[in-house]
PDB file of C-alpha atoms in Angstrom:
ATOM      1  CA  MET A1298     -54.771   4.418 -10.402  1.00  0.00           C
ATOM      2  CA  ASN A1299     -51.102   3.469 -10.798  1.00  0.00           C
ATOM      3  CA  PRO A1300     -49.045   4.489 -13.897  1.00  0.00           C
ATOM      4  CA  ARG A1301     -49.537   1.087 -15.545  1.00  0.00           C
ATOM      5  CA  GLN A1302     -53.307   1.316 -15.209  1.00  0.00           C
ATOM      6  CA  ALA A1303     -53.300   4.950 -16.385  1.00  0.00           C
ATOM      7  CA  LEU A1304     -51.424   4.069 -19.571  1.00  0.00           C
ATOM      8  CA  LEU A1305     -53.654   1.042 -20.154  1.00  0.00           C
ATOM      9  CA  GLN A1306     -56.706   3.279 -19.819  1.00  0.00           C
ATOM     10  CA  LYS A1307     -55.283   5.774 -22.325  1.00  0.00           C
ATOM     11  CA  LEU A1308     -54.657   2.910 -24.740  1.00  0.00           C
ATOM     12  CA  SER A1309     -58.135   1.455 -24.162  1.00  0.00           C
ATOM     13  CA  VAL A1310     -59.793   4.816 -24.821  1.00  0.00           C
ATOM     14  CA  ALA A1311     -57.955   5.196 -28.159  1.00  0.00           C
ATOM     15  CA  GLN A1312     -58.688   1.596 -29.114  1.00  0.00           C
ATOM     16  CA  PHE A1313     -62.354   2.000 -28.225  1.00  0.00           C
ATOM     17  CA  ALA A1314     -62.649   5.096 -30.452  1.00  0.00           C
ATOM     18  CA  ALA A1315     -61.028   3.167 -33.311  1.00  0.00           C
ATOM     19  CA  TRP A1316     -63.340   0.196 -32.707  1.00  0.00           C
ATOM     20  CA  GLU A1317     -66.507   2.320 -32.740  1.00  0.00           C
ATOM     21  CA  LEU A1318     -65.428   3.854 -36.063  1.00  0.00           C
ATOM     22  CA  HIS A1319     -64.493   0.402 -37.395  1.00  0.00           C
ATOM     23  CA  MET A1320     -68.026  -0.909 -36.769  1.00  0.00           C
ATOM     24  CA  TYR A1321     -69.620   2.271 -38.087  1.00  0.00           C
ATOM     25  CA  LEU A1322     -67.557   1.879 -41.270  1.00  0.00           C
ATOM     26  CA  ASP A1323     -68.898  -1.669 -41.755  1.00  0.00           C
ATOM     27  CA  THR A1324     -72.307  -0.213 -42.543  1.00  0.00           C
ATOM     28  CA  HIS A1325     -70.978   3.122 -43.977  1.00  0.00           C
ATOM     29  CA  PRO A1326     -67.918   2.016 -46.007  1.00  0.00           C
ATOM     30  CA  GLY A1327     -68.020   5.153 -48.205  1.00  0.00           C
ATOM     31  CA  ASP A1328     -67.696   7.657 -45.341  1.00  0.00           C
ATOM     32  CA  ALA A1329     -64.202   9.103 -45.956  1.00  0.00           C
ATOM     33  CA  GLU A1330     -64.341  11.435 -42.955  1.00  0.00           C
ATOM     34  CA  ALA A1331     -65.032   8.526 -40.601  1.00  0.00           C
ATOM     35  CA  LEU A1332     -62.252   6.565 -42.312  1.00  0.00           C
ATOM     36  CA  ALA A1333     -59.757   9.390 -41.645  1.00  0.00           C
ATOM     37  CA  ARG A1334     -60.800   9.493 -37.989  1.00  0.00           C
ATOM     38  CA  TYR A1335     -60.473   5.714 -37.802  1.00  0.00           C
ATOM     39  CA  ARG A1336     -56.894   5.928 -39.145  1.00  0.00           C
ATOM     40  CA  HIS A1337     -56.062   8.608 -36.562  1.00  0.00           C
ATOM     41  CA  TYR A1338     -57.227   6.507 -33.599  1.00  0.00           C
ATOM     42  CA  GLU A1339     -55.751   3.319 -35.045  1.00  0.00           C
ATOM     43  CA  ALA A1340     -52.305   4.986 -35.287  1.00  0.00           C
ATOM     44  CA  LYS A1341     -52.676   6.357 -31.760  1.00  0.00           C
ATOM     45  CA  THR A1342     -53.613   2.885 -30.475  1.00  0.00           C
ATOM     46  CA  ARG A1343     -50.547   1.379 -32.149  1.00  0.00           C
ATOM     47  CA  ARG A1344     -48.251   4.024 -30.610  1.00  0.00           C
ATOM     48  CA  LEU A1345     -49.686   3.556 -27.127  1.00  0.00           C
ATOM     49  CA  THR A1346     -49.565  -0.234 -27.460  1.00  0.00           C
ATOM     50  CA  GLU A1347     -45.852  -0.086 -28.253  1.00  0.00           C
ATOM     51  CA  GLU A1348     -45.259   2.222 -25.300  1.00  0.00           C
ATOM     52  CA  TYR A1349     -47.264   0.020 -22.949  1.00  0.00           C
ATOM     53  CA  GLU A1350     -45.635  -3.221 -24.065  1.00  0.00           C
ATOM     54  CA  SER A1351     -42.113  -1.799 -23.772  1.00  0.00           C
ATOM     55  CA  LYS A1352     -42.833  -0.856 -20.150  1.00  0.00           C
ATOM     56  CA  TYR A1353     -45.196  -3.494 -18.813  1.00  0.00           C
ATOM     57  CA  GLY A1354     -45.000  -6.581 -21.011  1.00  0.00           C
ATOM     58  CA  PRO A1355     -46.882  -8.017 -23.995  1.00  0.00           C
ATOM     59  CA  LEU A1356     -50.597  -7.577 -24.687  1.00  0.00           C
ATOM     60  CA  THR A1357     -50.425 -10.130 -27.495  1.00  0.00           C
ATOM     61  CA  ALA A1358     -48.086 -13.126 -27.373  1.00  0.00           C
ATOM     62  CA  GLY A1359     -46.361 -12.154 -30.621  1.00  0.00           C
ATOM     63  CA  ASP A1360     -45.170  -8.932 -28.999  1.00  0.00           C
ATOM     64  CA  ALA A1361     -43.407 -10.739 -26.169  1.00  0.00           C
ATOM     65  CA  TYR A1362     -39.906  -9.294 -25.904  1.00  0.00           C
ATOM     66  CA  GLY A1363     -36.860 -10.597 -24.028  1.00  0.00           C
ATOM     67  CA  ASP A1364     -34.593 -13.487 -24.948  1.00  0.00           C
ATOM     68  CA  ALA A1365     -34.170 -15.250 -21.633  1.00  0.00           C
ATOM     69  CA  ARG A1366     -37.756 -15.837 -20.618  1.00  0.00           C
ATOM     70  CA  TRP A1367     -41.220 -16.178 -22.170  1.00  0.00           C
ATOM     71  CA  GLU A1368     -42.760 -12.889 -20.999  1.00  0.00           C
ATOM     72  CA  TRP A1369     -46.307 -13.789 -22.063  1.00  0.00           C
ATOM     73  CA  VAL A1370     -46.987 -15.740 -18.872  1.00  0.00           C
ATOM     74  CA  ASN A1371     -45.445 -13.068 -16.626  1.00  0.00           C
ATOM     75  CA  SER A1372     -47.482  -9.992 -17.540  1.00  0.00           C
ATOM     76  CA  PRO A1373     -50.728  -9.648 -15.535  1.00  0.00           C
ATOM     77  CA  TRP A1374     -53.998 -11.339 -16.576  1.00  0.00           C
ATOM     78  CA  PRO A1375     -56.799  -8.823 -16.969  1.00  0.00           C
ATOM     79  CA  TRP A1376     -59.353 -10.432 -14.625  1.00  0.00           C
ATOM     80  CA  GLU A1377     -56.868 -10.382 -11.769  1.00  0.00           C
ATOM     81  CA  THR A1378     -56.003  -6.685 -11.634  1.00  0.00           C
ATOM     82  CA  THR A1379     -57.376  -4.660  -8.736  1.00  0.00           C
ATOM     83  CA  GLU A1380     -57.141  -1.003  -7.678  1.00  0.00           C
ATOM     84  CA  GLY A1381     -53.773  -0.018  -6.200  1.00  0.00           C
ATOM     85  CA  GLU A1382     -52.026  -3.084  -7.580  1.00  0.00           C
TER      86      GLU A1382
ATOM     87  CA  MET B1450     -58.733 -16.778 -36.864  1.00  0.00           C
ATOM     88  CA  PHE B1451     -58.704 -15.074 -33.555  1.00  0.00           C
ATOM     89  CA  GLN B1452     -55.894 -13.661 -31.485  1.00  0.00           C
ATOM     90  CA  TYR B1453     -56.095 -12.907 -27.782  1.00  0.00           C
ATOM     91  CA  GLU B1454     -55.305  -9.465 -26.405  1.00  0.00           C
ATOM     92  CA  LYS B1455     -54.405  -9.450 -22.730  1.00  0.00           C
ATOM     93  CA  ARG B1456     -56.701  -6.679 -21.511  1.00  0.00           C
ATOM     94  CA  LEU B1457     -60.395  -6.137 -20.910  1.00  0.00           C
ATOM     95  CA  GLN B1458     -62.379  -3.962 -23.296  1.00  0.00           C
ATOM     96  CA  TYR B1459     -63.430  -1.930 -20.246  1.00  0.00           C
ATOM     97  CA  PRO B1460     -61.862  -2.268 -16.777  1.00  0.00           C
ATOM     98  CA  VAL B1461     -63.469  -4.324 -14.000  1.00  0.00           C
ATOM     99  CA  LYS B1462     -62.246  -3.660 -10.452  1.00  0.00           C
ATOM    100  CA  ILE B1463     -64.627  -4.955  -7.803  1.00  0.00           C
ATOM    101  CA  LYS B1464     -63.540  -4.565  -4.179  1.00  0.00           C
ATOM    102  CA  THR B1465     -66.460  -6.166  -2.306  1.00  0.00           C
ATOM    103  CA  PRO B1466     -67.402  -9.814  -2.931  1.00  0.00           C
ATOM    104  CA  ASN B1467     -71.118 -10.533  -3.374  1.00  0.00           C
ATOM    105  CA  PRO B1468     -71.832 -14.170  -4.322  1.00  0.00           C
ATOM    106  CA  LYS B1469     -75.587 -13.636  -4.426  1.00  0.00           C
ATOM    107  CA  LEU B1470     -75.186 -10.924  -7.064  1.00  0.00           C
ATOM    108  CA  ALA B1471     -72.673 -13.123  -8.945  1.00  0.00           C
ATOM    109  CA  LYS B1472     -75.411 -15.758  -9.305  1.00  0.00           C
ATOM    110  CA  ALA B1473     -77.637 -13.203 -11.036  1.00  0.00           C
ATOM    111  CA  ILE B1474     -74.934 -11.680 -13.245  1.00  0.00           C
ATOM    112  CA  ILE B1475     -73.664 -15.078 -14.427  1.00  0.00           C
ATOM    113  CA  THR B1476     -76.802 -15.211 -16.560  1.00  0.00           C
ATOM    114  CA  GLN B1477     -75.041 -12.847 -18.990  1.00  0.00           C
ATOM    115  CA  TYR B1478     -72.238 -15.445 -19.197  1.00  0.00           C
ATOM    116  CA  GLY B1479     -74.336 -18.507 -20.041  1.00  0.00           C
ATOM    117  CA  GLY B1480     -77.997 -17.486 -19.901  1.00  0.00           C
ATOM    118  CA  PRO B1481     -80.628 -17.034 -22.635  1.00  0.00           C
ATOM    119  CA  HIS B1482     -79.660 -13.415 -23.448  1.00  0.00           C
ATOM    120  CA  GLY B1483     -76.000 -13.768 -22.549  1.00  0.00           C
ATOM    121  CA  GLU B1484     -72.743 -12.902 -24.265  1.00  0.00           C
ATOM    122  CA  LEU B1485     -71.793 -16.505 -25.125  1.00  0.00           C
ATOM    123  CA  GLY B1486     -74.991 -17.064 -27.096  1.00  0.00           C
ATOM    124  CA  ALA B1487     -74.635 -13.633 -28.688  1.00  0.00           C
ATOM    125  CA  SER B1488     -71.118 -14.315 -29.919  1.00  0.00           C
ATOM    126  CA  ILE B1489     -71.836 -17.794 -31.297  1.00  0.00           C
ATOM    127  CA  ARG B1490     -75.078 -16.583 -32.899  1.00  0.00           C
ATOM    128  CA  TYR B1491     -73.385 -13.792 -34.896  1.00  0.00           C
ATOM    129  CA  LEU B1492     -70.206 -15.678 -35.725  1.00  0.00           C
ATOM    130  CA  SER B1493     -72.328 -18.586 -37.036  1.00  0.00           C
ATOM    131  CA  GLN B1494     -74.883 -16.507 -38.940  1.00  0.00           C
ATOM    132  CA  ARG B1495     -72.214 -14.801 -41.030  1.00  0.00           C
ATOM    133  CA  PHE B1496     -71.393 -17.905 -43.130  1.00  0.00           C
ATOM    134  CA  SER B1497     -74.711 -17.755 -45.000  1.00  0.00           C
ATOM    135  CA  MET B1498     -74.815 -13.954 -45.188  1.00  0.00           C
ATOM    136  CA  PRO B1499     -74.589 -12.819 -48.837  1.00  0.00           C
ATOM    137  CA  TYR B1500     -73.745  -9.127 -48.245  1.00  0.00           C
ATOM    138  CA  ALA B1501     -70.216  -7.912 -47.487  1.00  0.00           C
ATOM    139  CA  GLU B1502     -71.154  -5.133 -45.060  1.00  0.00           C
ATOM    140  CA  VAL B1503     -73.308  -7.518 -43.052  1.00  0.00           C
ATOM    141  CA  LYS B1504     -70.609 -10.219 -43.018  1.00  0.00           C
ATOM    142  CA  GLY B1505     -68.388  -7.491 -41.579  1.00  0.00           C
ATOM    143  CA  ILE B1506     -70.806  -6.351 -38.892  1.00  0.00           C
ATOM    144  CA  LEU B1507     -71.629  -9.953 -37.812  1.00  0.00           C
ATOM    145  CA  THR B1508     -67.917 -10.762 -37.576  1.00  0.00           C
ATOM    146  CA  ASP B1509     -67.088  -7.629 -35.623  1.00  0.00           C
ATOM    147  CA  ILE B1510     -70.024  -7.667 -33.208  1.00  0.00           C
ATOM    148  CA  GLY B1511     -69.538 -11.432 -32.666  1.00  0.00           C
ATOM    149  CA  THR B1512     -65.895 -10.726 -31.840  1.00  0.00           C
ATOM    150  CA  GLU B1513     -66.732  -7.880 -29.456  1.00  0.00           C
ATOM    151  CA  GLU B1514     -69.192 -10.178 -27.647  1.00  0.00           C
ATOM    152  CA  LEU B1515     -66.282 -12.505 -26.842  1.00  0.00           C
ATOM    153  CA  GLY B1516     -64.664  -9.531 -25.118  1.00  0.00           C
ATOM    154  CA  HIS B1517     -67.922  -8.950 -23.217  1.00  0.00           C
ATOM    155  CA  LEU B1518     -68.000 -12.615 -22.203  1.00  0.00           C
ATOM    156  CA  GLU B1519     -64.565 -12.075 -20.681  1.00  0.00           C
ATOM    157  CA  MET B1520     -65.801  -8.959 -18.834  1.00  0.00           C
ATOM    158  CA  VAL B1521     -68.837 -10.777 -17.391  1.00  0.00           C
ATOM    159  CA  GLY B1522     -66.615 -13.695 -16.370  1.00  0.00           C
ATOM    160  CA  THR B1523     -64.314 -11.209 -14.654  1.00  0.00           C
ATOM    161  CA  ILE B1524     -67.237  -9.632 -12.761  1.00  0.00           C
ATOM    162  CA  VAL B1525     -68.407 -13.067 -11.566  1.00  0.00           C
ATOM    163  CA  TYR B1526     -64.854 -14.061 -10.624  1.00  0.00           C
ATOM    164  CA  GLN B1527     -64.213 -10.872  -8.660  1.00  0.00           C
ATOM    165  CA  LEU B1528     -67.581 -11.076  -6.876  1.00  0.00           C
ATOM    166  CA  THR B1529     -66.732 -14.560  -5.589  1.00  0.00           C
ATOM    167  CA  ARG B1530     -63.175 -14.014  -4.359  1.00  0.00           C
ATOM    168  CA  ASN B1531     -62.052 -14.901  -0.811  1.00  0.00           C
ATOM    169  CA  LEU B1532     -65.356 -16.361   0.368  1.00  0.00           C
ATOM    170  CA  THR B1533     -65.746 -18.208   3.672  1.00  0.00           C
ATOM    171  CA  PRO B1534     -68.006 -21.305   3.867  1.00  0.00           C
ATOM    172  CA  GLN B1535     -70.353 -19.243   6.032  1.00  0.00           C
ATOM    173  CA  GLN B1536     -70.651 -16.435   3.433  1.00  0.00           C
ATOM    174  CA  ILE B1537     -71.328 -19.068   0.773  1.00  0.00           C
ATOM    175  CA  LYS B1538     -74.206 -20.550   2.775  1.00  0.00           C
ATOM    176  CA  GLU B1539     -75.676 -17.211   3.873  1.00  0.00           C
ATOM    177  CA  ALA B1540     -75.683 -15.859   0.301  1.00  0.00           C
ATOM    178  CA  GLY B1541     -77.396 -18.961  -1.087  1.00  0.00           C
ATOM    179  CA  PHE B1542     -74.315 -19.589  -3.241  1.00  0.00           C
ATOM    180  CA  ASP B1543     -74.039 -23.198  -1.973  1.00  0.00           C
ATOM    181  CA  ASP B1544     -76.024 -24.768  -4.817  1.00  0.00           C
ATOM    182  CA  TYR B1545     -73.611 -23.269  -7.397  1.00  0.00           C
ATOM    183  CA  PHE B1546     -70.563 -23.854  -5.195  1.00  0.00           C
ATOM    184  CA  VAL B1547     -71.177 -27.578  -4.766  1.00  0.00           C
ATOM    185  CA  ASP B1548     -70.625 -28.229  -8.492  1.00  0.00           C
ATOM    186  CA  HIS B1549     -68.270 -25.436  -9.522  1.00  0.00           C
ATOM    187  CA  THR B1550     -66.564 -24.139  -6.345  1.00  0.00           C
ATOM    188  CA  THR B1551     -65.749 -20.582  -7.510  1.00  0.00           C
ATOM    189  CA  GLY B1552     -65.022 -21.528 -11.114  1.00  0.00           C
ATOM    190  CA  VAL B1553     -66.946 -19.621 -13.789  1.00  0.00           C
ATOM    191  CA  TYR B1554     -69.358 -21.924 -15.666  1.00  0.00           C
ATOM    192  CA  PRO B1555     -71.856 -20.816 -18.357  1.00  0.00           C
ATOM    193  CA  ILE B1556     -75.295 -21.098 -16.774  1.00  0.00           C
ATOM    194  CA  ALA B1557     -78.398 -18.940 -16.514  1.00  0.00           C
ATOM    195  CA  ALA B1558     -79.408 -17.276 -13.240  1.00  0.00           C
ATOM    196  CA  SER B1559     -82.038 -20.021 -12.951  1.00  0.00           C
ATOM    197  CA  GLY B1560     -79.232 -22.629 -12.899  1.00  0.00           C
ATOM    198  CA  GLU B1561     -79.803 -24.045 -16.375  1.00  0.00           C
ATOM    199  CA  ALA B1562     -76.604 -24.777 -18.300  1.00  0.00           C
ATOM    200  CA  PHE B1563     -75.866 -22.847 -21.496  1.00  0.00           C
ATOM    201  CA  SER B1564     -77.861 -24.061 -24.469  1.00  0.00           C
ATOM    202  CA  ALA B1565     -77.618 -23.252 -28.179  1.00  0.00           C
ATOM    203  CA  ALA B1566     -81.419 -23.591 -28.147  1.00  0.00           C
ATOM    204  CA  THR B1567     -81.458 -20.012 -26.807  1.00  0.00           C
ATOM    205  CA  PHE B1568     -80.637 -18.629 -30.268  1.00  0.00           C
ATOM    206  CA  SER B1569     -81.237 -19.231 -33.969  1.00  0.00           C
ATOM    207  CA  VAL B1570     -79.236 -19.498 -37.146  1.00  0.00           C
ATOM    208  CA  THR B1571     -81.964 -19.736 -39.772  1.00  0.00           C
ATOM    209  CA  GLY B1572     -79.823 -19.188 -42.871  1.00  0.00           C
ATOM    210  CA  ASP B1573     -82.447 -16.591 -43.797  1.00  0.00           C
ATOM    211  CA  VAL B1574     -81.014 -13.085 -43.977  1.00  0.00           C
ATOM    212  CA  ILE B1575     -84.148 -11.229 -42.870  1.00  0.00           C
ATOM    213  CA  ALA B1576     -85.014 -13.691 -40.113  1.00  0.00           C
ATOM    214  CA  ASP B1577     -81.442 -13.705 -38.747  1.00  0.00           C
ATOM    215  CA  LEU B1578     -81.151  -9.919 -38.652  1.00  0.00           C
ATOM    216  CA  HIS B1579     -84.489  -9.554 -36.884  1.00  0.00           C
ATOM    217  CA  GLU B1580     -83.308 -12.127 -34.351  1.00  0.00           C
ATOM    218  CA  ASP B1581     -80.133 -10.079 -33.844  1.00  0.00           C
ATOM    219  CA  LEU B1582     -82.062  -6.854 -33.239  1.00  0.00           C
ATOM    220  CA  SER B1583     -84.223  -8.691 -30.714  1.00  0.00           C
ATOM    221  CA  ALA B1584     -81.182 -10.269 -29.042  1.00  0.00           C
ATOM    222  CA  GLU B1585     -79.573  -6.878 -28.475  1.00  0.00           C
ATOM    223  CA  GLN B1586     -82.763  -5.570 -26.846  1.00  0.00           C
ATOM    224  CA  LYS B1587     -83.077  -8.668 -24.637  1.00  0.00           C
ATOM    225  CA  ALA B1588     -79.483  -8.303 -23.483  1.00  0.00           C
ATOM    226  CA  ARG B1589     -80.016  -4.579 -22.838  1.00  0.00           C
ATOM    227  CA  SER B1590     -83.112  -5.413 -20.783  1.00  0.00           C
ATOM    228  CA  THR B1591     -81.165  -8.015 -18.750  1.00  0.00           C
ATOM    229  CA  TYR B1592     -78.460  -5.444 -17.975  1.00  0.00           C
ATOM    230  CA  ASP B1593     -81.203  -2.993 -16.927  1.00  0.00           C
ATOM    231  CA  ASN B1594     -82.497  -5.633 -14.492  1.00  0.00           C
ATOM    232  CA  ILE B1595     -78.984  -6.268 -13.153  1.00  0.00           C
ATOM    233  CA  LEU B1596     -78.635  -2.513 -12.517  1.00  0.00           C
ATOM    234  CA  ARG B1597     -81.864  -2.704 -10.481  1.00  0.00           C
ATOM    235  CA  LEU B1598     -80.340  -5.420  -8.272  1.00  0.00           C
ATOM    236  CA  THR B1599     -77.190  -3.644  -7.055  1.00  0.00           C
ATOM    237  CA  ASP B1600     -75.962  -0.356  -5.598  1.00  0.00           C
ATOM    238  CA  ASP B1601     -72.260  -1.262  -5.837  1.00  0.00           C
ATOM    239  CA  PRO B1602     -70.628   1.375  -8.106  1.00  0.00           C
ATOM    240  CA  ASP B1603     -67.777  -1.056  -8.908  1.00  0.00           C
ATOM    241  CA  VAL B1604     -70.350  -3.401 -10.478  1.00  0.00           C
ATOM    242  CA  LYS B1605     -72.659  -0.781 -11.978  1.00  0.00           C
ATOM    243  CA  ASP B1606     -69.867   0.910 -13.935  1.00  0.00           C
ATOM    244  CA  PRO B1607     -68.880  -2.028 -16.198  1.00  0.00           C
ATOM    245  CA  ILE B1608     -72.536  -3.194 -16.418  1.00  0.00           C
ATOM    246  CA  ARG B1609     -73.510   0.267 -17.713  1.00  0.00           C
ATOM    247  CA  PHE B1610     -70.741  -0.008 -20.314  1.00  0.00           C
ATOM    248  CA  LEU B1611     -72.047  -3.416 -21.445  1.00  0.00           C
ATOM    249  CA  ARG B1612     -75.605  -2.079 -21.571  1.00  0.00           C
ATOM    250  CA  ALA B1613     -74.517   0.826 -23.784  1.00  0.00           C
ATOM    251  CA  ARG B1614     -72.793  -1.576 -26.186  1.00  0.00           C
ATOM    252  CA  GLU B1615     -76.101  -3.439 -26.722  1.00  0.00           C
ATOM    253  CA  VAL B1616     -77.649  -0.125 -27.777  1.00  0.00           C
ATOM    254  CA  VAL B1617     -74.837   0.544 -30.283  1.00  0.00           C
ATOM    255  CA  HIS B1618     -75.040  -2.992 -31.686  1.00  0.00           C
ATOM    256  CA  PHE B1619     -78.811  -2.600 -32.121  1.00  0.00           C
ATOM    257  CA  GLN B1620     -78.131   0.524 -34.140  1.00  0.00           C
ATOM    258  CA  ARG B1621     -75.567  -1.231 -36.379  1.00  0.00           C
ATOM    259  CA  PHE B1622     -77.889  -4.225 -36.959  1.00  0.00           C
ATOM    260  CA  GLY B1623     -80.675  -1.790 -37.873  1.00  0.00           C
ATOM    261  CA  GLU B1624     -78.411  -0.262 -40.519  1.00  0.00           C
ATOM    262  CA  ALA B1625     -77.491  -3.754 -41.741  1.00  0.00           C
ATOM    263  CA  LEU B1626     -81.169  -4.658 -42.131  1.00  0.00           C
ATOM    264  CA  ARG B1627     -81.755  -1.459 -44.094  1.00  0.00           C
ATOM    265  CA  LEU B1628     -78.822  -2.252 -46.401  1.00  0.00           C
ATOM    266  CA  VAL B1629     -80.251  -5.736 -47.021  1.00  0.00           C
ATOM    267  CA  GLN B1630     -83.769  -4.498 -47.699  1.00  0.00           C
ATOM    268  CA  ASP B1631     -82.462  -1.900 -50.150  1.00  0.00           C
ATOM    269  CA  ARG B1632     -80.860  -4.713 -52.115  1.00  0.00           C
ATOM    270  CA  LEU B1633     -83.788  -7.074 -52.296  1.00  0.00           C
ATOM    271  CA  ASN B1634     -85.020  -7.453 -55.842  1.00  0.00           C
ATOM    272  CA  SER B1635     -87.884  -5.035 -56.404  1.00  0.00           C
ATOM    273  CA  LYS B1636     -90.152  -7.987 -57.250  1.00  0.00           C
ATOM    274  CA  ASN B1637     -89.321  -9.642 -53.938  1.00  0.00           C
ATOM    275  CA  PHE B1638     -92.149  -7.951 -52.044  1.00  0.00           C
ATOM    276  CA  TYR B1639     -92.365 -10.620 -49.370  1.00  0.00           C
ATOM    277  CA  ALA B1640     -88.642 -10.655 -48.554  1.00  0.00           C
ATOM    278  CA  PHE B1641     -87.880 -14.215 -49.610  1.00  0.00           C
ATOM    279  CA  ASN B1642     -84.459 -15.312 -48.469  1.00  0.00           C
ATOM    280  CA  PRO B1643     -81.755 -13.787 -50.739  1.00  0.00           C
ATOM    281  CA  ALA B1644     -79.209 -16.268 -49.357  1.00  0.00           C
ATOM    282  CA  PHE B1645     -81.141 -19.232 -50.797  1.00  0.00           C
ATOM    283  CA  ASP B1646     -83.916 -18.241 -53.213  1.00  0.00           C
ATOM    284  CA  ARG B1647     -81.896 -16.796 -56.083  1.00  0.00           C
TER     285      ARG B1647
END
């Protein structure tokens, strides 16, 4: 796994934890402990997303940086990545 | 509205092409228990859903299914990369190939194109939620069958992830059904539709 993939995995793990809590909260909206854990993973996801995007390009088009070129079409498409890339 | 995020929910990295297996797995792209039907079913059912929590769960599971559709499409795409005409014929992939080359098209393993007739939107809260519970079990069962058809760890890993998600969604829909039943008027013994019969 190269450094880009490793960081993406870290981000995906945090996002997945936030997502699981998000769906749990849909049917348990009064669970304050789950809500606190959701906020923790959501903040972690945001931090890792910023780190990833600053190094490897945008994950959402609105986060595309750079003034000379539209970075959205340059960063890799997820179905195309393979091991060792 | 929806916004695209340029990553898979769970990584798919398949090294060895296998067009025969792709023809089976594509059923979760456009088949009767597939991710496309799942997503459209939940995202459509939510409009007539009277309860906030259940609107939330239908929206969120329907959205996650779109991510699963992308994962299944990726599996099919990666299983059909760099094929020679001989491999295509030997694997029995020629009948798919003749219409779609190696493009990803929503069909069932049997070859039937995607149909909205594979799911229901009844506008009846109880009927819809029971359909959703059933749909999650049918999708889980299809992933179990896919796991019986391959030994490739690159394929089994993301399929196991998708299978586990069906189990979690079943759990959430079960909670949603309980929330709905708790709210039915105590005189509504026969669970008439709270979205319509007020």
